[in-house]
mmCIF file with all atom_site columns, N, CA and C in Angstrom:
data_model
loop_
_atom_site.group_PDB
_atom_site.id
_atom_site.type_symbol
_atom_site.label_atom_id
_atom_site.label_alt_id
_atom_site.label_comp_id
_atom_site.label_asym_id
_atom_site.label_entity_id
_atom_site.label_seq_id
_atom_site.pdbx_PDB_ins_code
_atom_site.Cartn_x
_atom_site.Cartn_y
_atom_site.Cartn_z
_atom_site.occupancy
_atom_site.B_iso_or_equiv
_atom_site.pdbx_formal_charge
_atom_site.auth_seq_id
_atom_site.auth_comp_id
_atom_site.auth_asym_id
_atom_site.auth_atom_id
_atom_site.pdbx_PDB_model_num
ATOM 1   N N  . UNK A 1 1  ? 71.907 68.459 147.079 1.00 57.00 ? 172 UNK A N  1
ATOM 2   C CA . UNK A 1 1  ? 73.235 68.180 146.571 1.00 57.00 ? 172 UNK A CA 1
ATOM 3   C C  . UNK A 1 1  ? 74.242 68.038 147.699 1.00 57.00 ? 172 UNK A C  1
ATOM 4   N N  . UNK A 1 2  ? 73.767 68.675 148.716 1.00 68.00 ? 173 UNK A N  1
ATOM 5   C CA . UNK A 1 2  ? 74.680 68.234 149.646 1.00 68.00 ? 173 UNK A CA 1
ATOM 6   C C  . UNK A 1 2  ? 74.762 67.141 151.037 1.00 68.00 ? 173 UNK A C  1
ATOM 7   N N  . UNK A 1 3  ? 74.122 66.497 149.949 1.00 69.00 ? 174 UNK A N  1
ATOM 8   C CA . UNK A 1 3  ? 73.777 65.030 150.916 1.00 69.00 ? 174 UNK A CA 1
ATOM 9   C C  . UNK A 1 3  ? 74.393 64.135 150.469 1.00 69.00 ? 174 UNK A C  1
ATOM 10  N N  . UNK A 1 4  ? 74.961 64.129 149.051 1.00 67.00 ? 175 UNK A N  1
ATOM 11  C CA . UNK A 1 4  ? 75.412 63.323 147.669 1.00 67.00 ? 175 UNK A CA 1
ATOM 12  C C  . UNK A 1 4  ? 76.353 63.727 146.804 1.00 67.00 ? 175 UNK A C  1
ATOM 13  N N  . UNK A 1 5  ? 76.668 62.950 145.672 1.00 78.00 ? 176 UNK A N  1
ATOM 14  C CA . UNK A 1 5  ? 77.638 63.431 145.097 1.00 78.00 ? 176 UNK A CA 1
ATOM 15  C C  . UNK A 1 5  ? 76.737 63.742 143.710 1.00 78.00 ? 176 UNK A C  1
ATOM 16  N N  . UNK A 1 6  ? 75.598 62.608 143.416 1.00 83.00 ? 177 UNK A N  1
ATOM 17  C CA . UNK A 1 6  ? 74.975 62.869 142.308 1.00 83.00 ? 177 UNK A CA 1
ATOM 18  C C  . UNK A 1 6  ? 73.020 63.147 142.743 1.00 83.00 ? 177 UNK A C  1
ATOM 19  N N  . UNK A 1 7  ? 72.303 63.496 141.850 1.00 87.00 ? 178 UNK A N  1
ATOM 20  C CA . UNK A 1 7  ? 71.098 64.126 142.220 1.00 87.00 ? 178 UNK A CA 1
ATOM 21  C C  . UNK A 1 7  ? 70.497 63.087 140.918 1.00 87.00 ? 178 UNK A C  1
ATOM 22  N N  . UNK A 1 8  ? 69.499 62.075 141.243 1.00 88.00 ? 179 UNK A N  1
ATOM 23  C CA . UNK A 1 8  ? 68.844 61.880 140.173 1.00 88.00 ? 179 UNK A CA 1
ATOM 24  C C  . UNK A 1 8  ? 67.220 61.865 140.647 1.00 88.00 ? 179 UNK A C  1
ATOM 25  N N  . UNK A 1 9  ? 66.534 61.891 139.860 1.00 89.00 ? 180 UNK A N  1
ATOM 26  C CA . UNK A 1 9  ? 64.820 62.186 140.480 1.00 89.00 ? 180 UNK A CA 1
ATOM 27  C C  . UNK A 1 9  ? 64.134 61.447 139.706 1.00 89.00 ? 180 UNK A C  1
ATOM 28  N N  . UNK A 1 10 ? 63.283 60.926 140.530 1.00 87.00 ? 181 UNK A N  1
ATOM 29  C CA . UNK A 1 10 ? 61.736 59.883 139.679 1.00 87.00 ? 181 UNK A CA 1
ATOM 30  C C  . UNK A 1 10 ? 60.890 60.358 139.414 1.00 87.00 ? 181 UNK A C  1
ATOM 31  N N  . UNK A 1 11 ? 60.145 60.394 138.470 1.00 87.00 ? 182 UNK A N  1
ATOM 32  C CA . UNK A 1 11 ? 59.208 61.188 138.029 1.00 87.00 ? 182 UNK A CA 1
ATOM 33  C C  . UNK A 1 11 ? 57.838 60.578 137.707 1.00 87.00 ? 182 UNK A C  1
ATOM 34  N N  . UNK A 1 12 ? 56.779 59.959 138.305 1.00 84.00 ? 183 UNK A N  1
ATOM 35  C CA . UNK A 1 12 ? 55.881 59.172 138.082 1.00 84.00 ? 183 UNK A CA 1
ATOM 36  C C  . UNK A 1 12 ? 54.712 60.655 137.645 1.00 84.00 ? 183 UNK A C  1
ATOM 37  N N  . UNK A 1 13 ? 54.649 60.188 135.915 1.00 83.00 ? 184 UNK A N  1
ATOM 38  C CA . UNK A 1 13 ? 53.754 60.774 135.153 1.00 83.00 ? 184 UNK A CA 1
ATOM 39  C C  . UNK A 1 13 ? 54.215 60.540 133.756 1.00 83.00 ? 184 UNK A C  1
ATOM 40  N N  . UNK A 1 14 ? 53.091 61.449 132.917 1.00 83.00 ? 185 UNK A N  1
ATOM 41  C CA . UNK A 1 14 ? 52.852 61.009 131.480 1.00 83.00 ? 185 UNK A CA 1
ATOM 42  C C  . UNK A 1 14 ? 53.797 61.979 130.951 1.00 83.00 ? 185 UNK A C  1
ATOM 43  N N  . UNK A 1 15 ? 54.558 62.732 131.260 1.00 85.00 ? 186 UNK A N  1
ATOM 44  C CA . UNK A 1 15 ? 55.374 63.654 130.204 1.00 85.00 ? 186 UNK A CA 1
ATOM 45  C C  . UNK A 1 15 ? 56.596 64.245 131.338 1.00 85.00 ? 186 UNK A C  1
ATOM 46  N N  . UNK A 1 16 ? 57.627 62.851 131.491 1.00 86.00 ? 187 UNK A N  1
ATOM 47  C CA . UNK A 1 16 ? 59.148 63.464 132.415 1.00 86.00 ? 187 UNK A CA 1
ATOM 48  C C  . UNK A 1 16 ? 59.671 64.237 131.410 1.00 86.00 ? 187 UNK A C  1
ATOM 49  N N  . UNK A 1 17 ? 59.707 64.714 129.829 1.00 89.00 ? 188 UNK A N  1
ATOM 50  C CA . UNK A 1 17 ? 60.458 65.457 129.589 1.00 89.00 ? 188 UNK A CA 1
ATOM 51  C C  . UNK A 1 17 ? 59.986 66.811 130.006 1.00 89.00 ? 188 UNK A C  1
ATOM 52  N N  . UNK A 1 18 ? 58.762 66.980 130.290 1.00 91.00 ? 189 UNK A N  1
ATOM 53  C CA . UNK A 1 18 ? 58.028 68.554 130.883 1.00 91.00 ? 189 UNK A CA 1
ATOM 54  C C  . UNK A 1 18 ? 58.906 68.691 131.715 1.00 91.00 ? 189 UNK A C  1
ATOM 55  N N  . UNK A 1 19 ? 58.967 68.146 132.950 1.00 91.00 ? 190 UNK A N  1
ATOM 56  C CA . UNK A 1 19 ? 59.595 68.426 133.815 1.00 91.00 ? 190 UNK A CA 1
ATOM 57  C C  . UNK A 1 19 ? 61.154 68.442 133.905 1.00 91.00 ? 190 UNK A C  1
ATOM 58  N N  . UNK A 1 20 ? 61.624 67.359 133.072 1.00 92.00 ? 191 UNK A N  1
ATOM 59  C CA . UNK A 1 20 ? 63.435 67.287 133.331 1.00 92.00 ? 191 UNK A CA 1
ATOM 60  C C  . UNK A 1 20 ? 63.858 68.594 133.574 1.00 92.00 ? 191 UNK A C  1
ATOM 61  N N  . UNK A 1 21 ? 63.836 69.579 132.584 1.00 94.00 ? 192 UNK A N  1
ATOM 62  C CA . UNK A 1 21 ? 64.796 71.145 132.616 1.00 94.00 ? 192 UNK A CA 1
ATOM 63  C C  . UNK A 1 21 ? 64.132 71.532 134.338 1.00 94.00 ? 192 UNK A C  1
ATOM 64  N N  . UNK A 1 22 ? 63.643 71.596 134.604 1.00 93.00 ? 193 UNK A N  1
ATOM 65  C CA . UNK A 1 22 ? 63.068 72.174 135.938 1.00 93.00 ? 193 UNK A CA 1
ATOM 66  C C  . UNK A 1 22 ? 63.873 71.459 136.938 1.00 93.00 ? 193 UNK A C  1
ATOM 67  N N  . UNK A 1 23 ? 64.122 69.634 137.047 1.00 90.00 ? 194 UNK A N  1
ATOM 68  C CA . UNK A 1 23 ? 64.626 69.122 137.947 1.00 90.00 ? 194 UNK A CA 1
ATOM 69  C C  . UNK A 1 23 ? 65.771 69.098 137.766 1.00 90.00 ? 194 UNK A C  1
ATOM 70  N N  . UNK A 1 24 ? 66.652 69.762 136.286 1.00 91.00 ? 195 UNK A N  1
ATOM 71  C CA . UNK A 1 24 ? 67.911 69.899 136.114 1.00 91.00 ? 195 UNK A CA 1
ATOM 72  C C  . UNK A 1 24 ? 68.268 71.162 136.666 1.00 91.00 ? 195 UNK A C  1
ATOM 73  N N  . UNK A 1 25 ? 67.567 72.229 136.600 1.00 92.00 ? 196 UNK A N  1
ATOM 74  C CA . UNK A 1 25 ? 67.770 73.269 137.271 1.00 92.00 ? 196 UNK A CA 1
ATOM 75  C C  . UNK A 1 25 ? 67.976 73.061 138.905 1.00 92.00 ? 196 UNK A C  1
ATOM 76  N N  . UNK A 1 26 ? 67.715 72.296 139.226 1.00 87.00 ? 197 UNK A N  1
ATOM 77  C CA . UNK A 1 26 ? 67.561 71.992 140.732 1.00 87.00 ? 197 UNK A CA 1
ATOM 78  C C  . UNK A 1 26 ? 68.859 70.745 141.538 1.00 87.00 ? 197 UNK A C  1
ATOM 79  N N  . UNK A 1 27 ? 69.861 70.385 140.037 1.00 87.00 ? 198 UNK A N  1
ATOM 80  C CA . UNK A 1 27 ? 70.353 69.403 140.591 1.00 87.00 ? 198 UNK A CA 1
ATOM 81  C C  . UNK A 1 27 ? 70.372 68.282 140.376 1.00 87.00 ? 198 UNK A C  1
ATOM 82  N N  . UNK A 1 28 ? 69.495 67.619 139.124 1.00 89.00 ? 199 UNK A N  1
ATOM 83  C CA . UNK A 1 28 ? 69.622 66.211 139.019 1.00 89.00 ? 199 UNK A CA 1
ATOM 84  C C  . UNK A 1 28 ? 70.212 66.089 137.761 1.00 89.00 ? 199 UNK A C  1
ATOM 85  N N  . UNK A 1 29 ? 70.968 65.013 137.844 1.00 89.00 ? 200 UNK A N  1
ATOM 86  C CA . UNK A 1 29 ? 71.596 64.626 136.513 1.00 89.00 ? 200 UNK A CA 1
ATOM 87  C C  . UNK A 1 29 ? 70.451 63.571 135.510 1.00 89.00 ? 200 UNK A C  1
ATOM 88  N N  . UNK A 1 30 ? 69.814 62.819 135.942 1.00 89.00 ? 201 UNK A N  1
ATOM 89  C CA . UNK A 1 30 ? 69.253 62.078 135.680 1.00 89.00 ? 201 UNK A CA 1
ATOM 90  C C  . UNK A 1 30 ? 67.710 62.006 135.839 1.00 89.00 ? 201 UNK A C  1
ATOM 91  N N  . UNK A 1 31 ? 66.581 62.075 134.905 1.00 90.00 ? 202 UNK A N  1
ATOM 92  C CA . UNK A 1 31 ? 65.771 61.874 135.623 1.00 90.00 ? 202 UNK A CA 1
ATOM 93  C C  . UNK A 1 31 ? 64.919 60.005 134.787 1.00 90.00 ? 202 UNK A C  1
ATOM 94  N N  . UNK A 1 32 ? 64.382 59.501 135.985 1.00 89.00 ? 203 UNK A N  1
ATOM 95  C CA . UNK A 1 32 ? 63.873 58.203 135.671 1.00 89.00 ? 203 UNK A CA 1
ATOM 96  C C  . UNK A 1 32 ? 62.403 58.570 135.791 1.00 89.00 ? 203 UNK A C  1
ATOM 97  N N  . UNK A 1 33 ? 61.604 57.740 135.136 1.00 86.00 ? 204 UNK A N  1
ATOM 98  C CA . UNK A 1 33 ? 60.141 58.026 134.149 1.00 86.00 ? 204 UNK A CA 1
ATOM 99  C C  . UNK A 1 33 ? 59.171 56.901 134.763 1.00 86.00 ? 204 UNK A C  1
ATOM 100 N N  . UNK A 1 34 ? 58.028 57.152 135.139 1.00 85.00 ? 205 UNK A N  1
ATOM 101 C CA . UNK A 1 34 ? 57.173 55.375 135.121 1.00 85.00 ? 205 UNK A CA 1
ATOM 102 C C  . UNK A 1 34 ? 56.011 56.267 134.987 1.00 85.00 ? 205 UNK A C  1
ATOM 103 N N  . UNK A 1 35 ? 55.043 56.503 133.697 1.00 82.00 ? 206 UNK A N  1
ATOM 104 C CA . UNK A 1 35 ? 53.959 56.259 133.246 1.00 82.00 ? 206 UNK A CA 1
ATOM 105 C C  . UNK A 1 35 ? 52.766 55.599 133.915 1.00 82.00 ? 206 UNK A C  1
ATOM 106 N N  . UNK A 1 36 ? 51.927 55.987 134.940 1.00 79.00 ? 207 UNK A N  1
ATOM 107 C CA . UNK A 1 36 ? 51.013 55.122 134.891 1.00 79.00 ? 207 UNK A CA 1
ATOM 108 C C  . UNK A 1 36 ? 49.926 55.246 134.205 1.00 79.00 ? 207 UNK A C  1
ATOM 109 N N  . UNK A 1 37 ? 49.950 55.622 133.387 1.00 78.00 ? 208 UNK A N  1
ATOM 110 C CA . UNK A 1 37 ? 48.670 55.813 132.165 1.00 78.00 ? 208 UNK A CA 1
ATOM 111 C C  . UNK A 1 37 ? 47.911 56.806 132.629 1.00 78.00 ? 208 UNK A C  1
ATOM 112 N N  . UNK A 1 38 ? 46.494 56.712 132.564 1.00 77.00 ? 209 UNK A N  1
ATOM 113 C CA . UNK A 1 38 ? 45.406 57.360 132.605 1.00 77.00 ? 209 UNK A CA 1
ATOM 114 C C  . UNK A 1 38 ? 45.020 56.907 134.811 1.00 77.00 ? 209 UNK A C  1
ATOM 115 N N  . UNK A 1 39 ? 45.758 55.917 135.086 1.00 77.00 ? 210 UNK A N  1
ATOM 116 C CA . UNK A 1 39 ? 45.419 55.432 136.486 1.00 77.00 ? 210 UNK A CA 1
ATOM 117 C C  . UNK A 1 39 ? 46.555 56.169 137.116 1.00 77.00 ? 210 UNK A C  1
ATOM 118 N N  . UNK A 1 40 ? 45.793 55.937 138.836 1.00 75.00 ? 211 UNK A N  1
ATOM 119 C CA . UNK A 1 40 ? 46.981 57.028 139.782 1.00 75.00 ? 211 UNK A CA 1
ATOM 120 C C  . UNK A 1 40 ? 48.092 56.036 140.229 1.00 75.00 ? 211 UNK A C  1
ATOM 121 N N  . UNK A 1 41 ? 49.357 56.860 140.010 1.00 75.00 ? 212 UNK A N  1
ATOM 122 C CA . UNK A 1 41 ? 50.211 55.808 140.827 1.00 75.00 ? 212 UNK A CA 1
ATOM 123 C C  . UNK A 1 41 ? 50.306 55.209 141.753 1.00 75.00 ? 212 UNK A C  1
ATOM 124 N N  . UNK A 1 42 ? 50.508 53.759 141.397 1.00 79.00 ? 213 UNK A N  1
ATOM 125 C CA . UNK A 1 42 ? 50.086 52.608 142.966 1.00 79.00 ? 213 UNK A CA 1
ATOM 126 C C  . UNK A 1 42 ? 51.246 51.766 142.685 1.00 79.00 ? 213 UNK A C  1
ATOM 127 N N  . UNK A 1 43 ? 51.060 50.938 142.855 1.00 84.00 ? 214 UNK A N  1
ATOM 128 C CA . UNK A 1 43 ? 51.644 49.364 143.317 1.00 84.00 ? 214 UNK A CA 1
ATOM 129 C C  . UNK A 1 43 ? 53.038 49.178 142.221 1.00 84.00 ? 214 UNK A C  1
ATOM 130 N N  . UNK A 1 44 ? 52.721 49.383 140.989 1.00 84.00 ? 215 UNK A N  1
ATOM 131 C CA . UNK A 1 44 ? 53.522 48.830 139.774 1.00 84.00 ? 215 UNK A CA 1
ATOM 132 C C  . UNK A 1 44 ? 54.648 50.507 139.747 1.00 84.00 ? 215 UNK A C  1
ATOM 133 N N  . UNK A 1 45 ? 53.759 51.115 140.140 1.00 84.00 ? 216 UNK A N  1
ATOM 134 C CA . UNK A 1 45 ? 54.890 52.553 140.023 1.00 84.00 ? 216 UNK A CA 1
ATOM 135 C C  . UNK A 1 45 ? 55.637 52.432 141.056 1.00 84.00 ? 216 UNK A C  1
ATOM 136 N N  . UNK A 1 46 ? 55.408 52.376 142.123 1.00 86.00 ? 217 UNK A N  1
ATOM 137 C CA . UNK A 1 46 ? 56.141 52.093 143.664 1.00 86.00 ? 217 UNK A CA 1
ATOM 138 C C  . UNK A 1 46 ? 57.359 50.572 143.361 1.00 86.00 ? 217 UNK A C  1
ATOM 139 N N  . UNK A 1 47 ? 56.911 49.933 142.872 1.00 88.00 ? 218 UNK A N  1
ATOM 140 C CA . UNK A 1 47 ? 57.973 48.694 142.255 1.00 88.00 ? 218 UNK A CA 1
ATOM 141 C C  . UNK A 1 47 ? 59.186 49.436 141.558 1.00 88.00 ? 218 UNK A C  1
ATOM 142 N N  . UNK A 1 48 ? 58.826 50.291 140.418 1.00 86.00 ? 219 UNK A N  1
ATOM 143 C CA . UNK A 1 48 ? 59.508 50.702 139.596 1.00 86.00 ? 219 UNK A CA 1
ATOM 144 C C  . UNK A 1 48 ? 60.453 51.590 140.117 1.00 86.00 ? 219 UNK A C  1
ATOM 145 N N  . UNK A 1 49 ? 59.586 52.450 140.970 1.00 86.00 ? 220 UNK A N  1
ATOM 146 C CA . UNK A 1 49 ? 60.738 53.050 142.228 1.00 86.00 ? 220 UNK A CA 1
ATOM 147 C C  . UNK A 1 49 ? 61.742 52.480 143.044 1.00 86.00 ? 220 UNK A C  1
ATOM 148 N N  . UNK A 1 50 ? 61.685 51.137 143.603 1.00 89.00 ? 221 UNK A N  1
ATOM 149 C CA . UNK A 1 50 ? 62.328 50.207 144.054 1.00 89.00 ? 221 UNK A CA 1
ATOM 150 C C  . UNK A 1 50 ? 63.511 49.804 143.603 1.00 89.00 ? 221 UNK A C  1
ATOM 151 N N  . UNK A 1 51 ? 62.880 49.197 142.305 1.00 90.00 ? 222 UNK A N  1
ATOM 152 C CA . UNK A 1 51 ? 64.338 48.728 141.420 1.00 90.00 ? 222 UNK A CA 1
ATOM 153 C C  . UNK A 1 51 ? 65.043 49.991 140.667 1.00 90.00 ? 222 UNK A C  1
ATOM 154 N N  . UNK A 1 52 ? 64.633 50.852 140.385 1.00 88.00 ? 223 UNK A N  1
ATOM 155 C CA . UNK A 1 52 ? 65.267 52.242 140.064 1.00 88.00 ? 223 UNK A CA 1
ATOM 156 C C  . UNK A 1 52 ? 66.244 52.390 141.301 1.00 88.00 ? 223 UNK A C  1
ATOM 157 N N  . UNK A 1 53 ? 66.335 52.572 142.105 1.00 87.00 ? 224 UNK A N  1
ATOM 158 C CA . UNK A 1 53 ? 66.991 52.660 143.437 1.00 87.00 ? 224 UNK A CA 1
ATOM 159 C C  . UNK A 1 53 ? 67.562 51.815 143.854 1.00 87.00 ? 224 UNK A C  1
ATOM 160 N N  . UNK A 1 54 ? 67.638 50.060 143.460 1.00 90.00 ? 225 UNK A N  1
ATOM 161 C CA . UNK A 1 54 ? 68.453 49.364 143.649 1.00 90.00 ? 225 UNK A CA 1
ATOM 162 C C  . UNK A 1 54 ? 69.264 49.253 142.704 1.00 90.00 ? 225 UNK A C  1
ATOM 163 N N  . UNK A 1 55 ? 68.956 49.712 141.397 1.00 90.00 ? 226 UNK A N  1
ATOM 164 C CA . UNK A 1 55 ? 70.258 49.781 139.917 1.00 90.00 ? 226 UNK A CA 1
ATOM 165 C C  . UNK A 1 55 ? 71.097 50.878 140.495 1.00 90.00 ? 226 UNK A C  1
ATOM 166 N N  . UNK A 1 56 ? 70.690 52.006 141.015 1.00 87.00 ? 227 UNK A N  1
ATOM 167 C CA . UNK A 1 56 ? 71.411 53.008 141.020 1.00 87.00 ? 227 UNK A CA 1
ATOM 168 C C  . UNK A 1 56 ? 72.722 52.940 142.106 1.00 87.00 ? 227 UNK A C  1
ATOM 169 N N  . UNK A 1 57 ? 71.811 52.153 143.373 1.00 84.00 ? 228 UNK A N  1
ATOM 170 C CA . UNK A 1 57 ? 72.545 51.693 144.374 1.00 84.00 ? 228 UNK A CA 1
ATOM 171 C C  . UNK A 1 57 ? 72.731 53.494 145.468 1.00 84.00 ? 228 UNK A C  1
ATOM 172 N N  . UNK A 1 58 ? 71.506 53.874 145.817 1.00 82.00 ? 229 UNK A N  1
ATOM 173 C CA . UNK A 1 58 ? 70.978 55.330 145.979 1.00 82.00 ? 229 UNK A CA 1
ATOM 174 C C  . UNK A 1 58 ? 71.688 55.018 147.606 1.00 82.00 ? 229 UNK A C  1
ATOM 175 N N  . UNK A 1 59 ? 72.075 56.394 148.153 1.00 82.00 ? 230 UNK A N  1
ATOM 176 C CA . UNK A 1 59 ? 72.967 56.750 149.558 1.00 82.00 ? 230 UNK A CA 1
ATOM 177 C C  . UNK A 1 59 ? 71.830 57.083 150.276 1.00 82.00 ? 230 UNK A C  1
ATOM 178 N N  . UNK A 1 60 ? 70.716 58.134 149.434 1.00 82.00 ? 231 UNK A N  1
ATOM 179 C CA . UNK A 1 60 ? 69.903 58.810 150.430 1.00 82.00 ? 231 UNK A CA 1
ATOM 180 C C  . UNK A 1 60 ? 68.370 59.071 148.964 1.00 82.00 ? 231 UNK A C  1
ATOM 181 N N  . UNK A 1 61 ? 67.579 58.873 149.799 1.00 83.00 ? 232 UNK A N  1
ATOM 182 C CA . UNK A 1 61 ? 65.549 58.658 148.834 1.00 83.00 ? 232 UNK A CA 1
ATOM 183 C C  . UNK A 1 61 ? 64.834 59.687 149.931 1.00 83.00 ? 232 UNK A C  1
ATOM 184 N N  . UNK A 1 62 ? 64.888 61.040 149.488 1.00 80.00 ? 233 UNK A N  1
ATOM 185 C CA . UNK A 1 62 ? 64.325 62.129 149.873 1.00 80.00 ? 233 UNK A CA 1
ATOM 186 C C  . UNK A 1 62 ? 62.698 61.925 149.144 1.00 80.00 ? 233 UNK A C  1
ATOM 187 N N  . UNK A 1 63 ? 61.549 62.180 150.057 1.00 78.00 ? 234 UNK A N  1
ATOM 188 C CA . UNK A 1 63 ? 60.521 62.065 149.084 1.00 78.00 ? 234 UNK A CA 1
ATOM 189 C C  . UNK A 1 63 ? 59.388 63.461 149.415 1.00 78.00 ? 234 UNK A C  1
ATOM 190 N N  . UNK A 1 64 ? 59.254 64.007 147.975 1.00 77.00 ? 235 UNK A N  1
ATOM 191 C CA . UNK A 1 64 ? 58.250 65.297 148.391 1.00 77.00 ? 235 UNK A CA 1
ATOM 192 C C  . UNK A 1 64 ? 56.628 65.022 148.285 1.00 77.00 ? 235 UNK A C  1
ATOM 193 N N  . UNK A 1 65 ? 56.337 66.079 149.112 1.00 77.00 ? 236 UNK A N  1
ATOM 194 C CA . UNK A 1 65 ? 54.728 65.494 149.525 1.00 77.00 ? 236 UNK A CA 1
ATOM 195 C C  . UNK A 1 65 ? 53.889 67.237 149.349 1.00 77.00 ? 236 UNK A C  1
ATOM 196 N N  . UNK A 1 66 ? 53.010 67.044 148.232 1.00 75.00 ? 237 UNK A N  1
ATOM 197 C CA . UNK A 1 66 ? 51.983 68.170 148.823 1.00 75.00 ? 237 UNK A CA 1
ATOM 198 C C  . UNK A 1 66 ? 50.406 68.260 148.658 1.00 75.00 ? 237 UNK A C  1
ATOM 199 N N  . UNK A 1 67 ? 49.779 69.033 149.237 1.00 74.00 ? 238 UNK A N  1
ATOM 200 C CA . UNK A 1 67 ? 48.585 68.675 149.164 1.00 74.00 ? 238 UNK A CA 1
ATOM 201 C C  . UNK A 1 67 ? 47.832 68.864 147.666 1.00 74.00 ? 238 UNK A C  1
ATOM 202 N N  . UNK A 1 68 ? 48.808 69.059 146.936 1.00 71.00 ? 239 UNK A N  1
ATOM 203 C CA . UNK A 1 68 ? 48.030 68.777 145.160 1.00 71.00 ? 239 UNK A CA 1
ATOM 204 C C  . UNK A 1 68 ? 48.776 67.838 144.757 1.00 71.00 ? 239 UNK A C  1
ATOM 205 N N  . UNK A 1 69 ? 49.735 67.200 145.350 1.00 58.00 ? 240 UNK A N  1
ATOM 206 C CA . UNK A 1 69 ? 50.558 65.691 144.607 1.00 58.00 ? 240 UNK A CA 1
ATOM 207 C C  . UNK A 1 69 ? 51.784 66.330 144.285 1.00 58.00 ? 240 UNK A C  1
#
């Protein structure tokens, strides 16, 4: 939050409402969703990330990494 004025987070999986209250607890107003079904996120999710971030018109794309995803 203190990089920004607003906090929104992408959520590539089958159920962003599991998670929203958790990433609202943390700061985001918004969270955006891309489903890749039963397959791991690739190519069409990474797109979706793209233009999510060019609608929003994003200051700063922090990205978390761990060794279980």
């Amino acid at each position: 939050r203190g990089l920004g004025g607003t906090v929104s987070a992408f959520y590539a999986g089958s159920d962003g409402n599991a998670v929203a209250g958790t990433l609202g607890e943390y700061g985001a107003t918004t969270v955006y969703t891309a489903d890749p079904g039963s397959a791991l996120p690739g190519s069409g999710t990474a797109a979706s990330l793209v233009e999510t971030i060019k609608s929003i018109n994003a200051d700063v794309v922090l990205f978390a990494m761990s060794y279980d995803g």
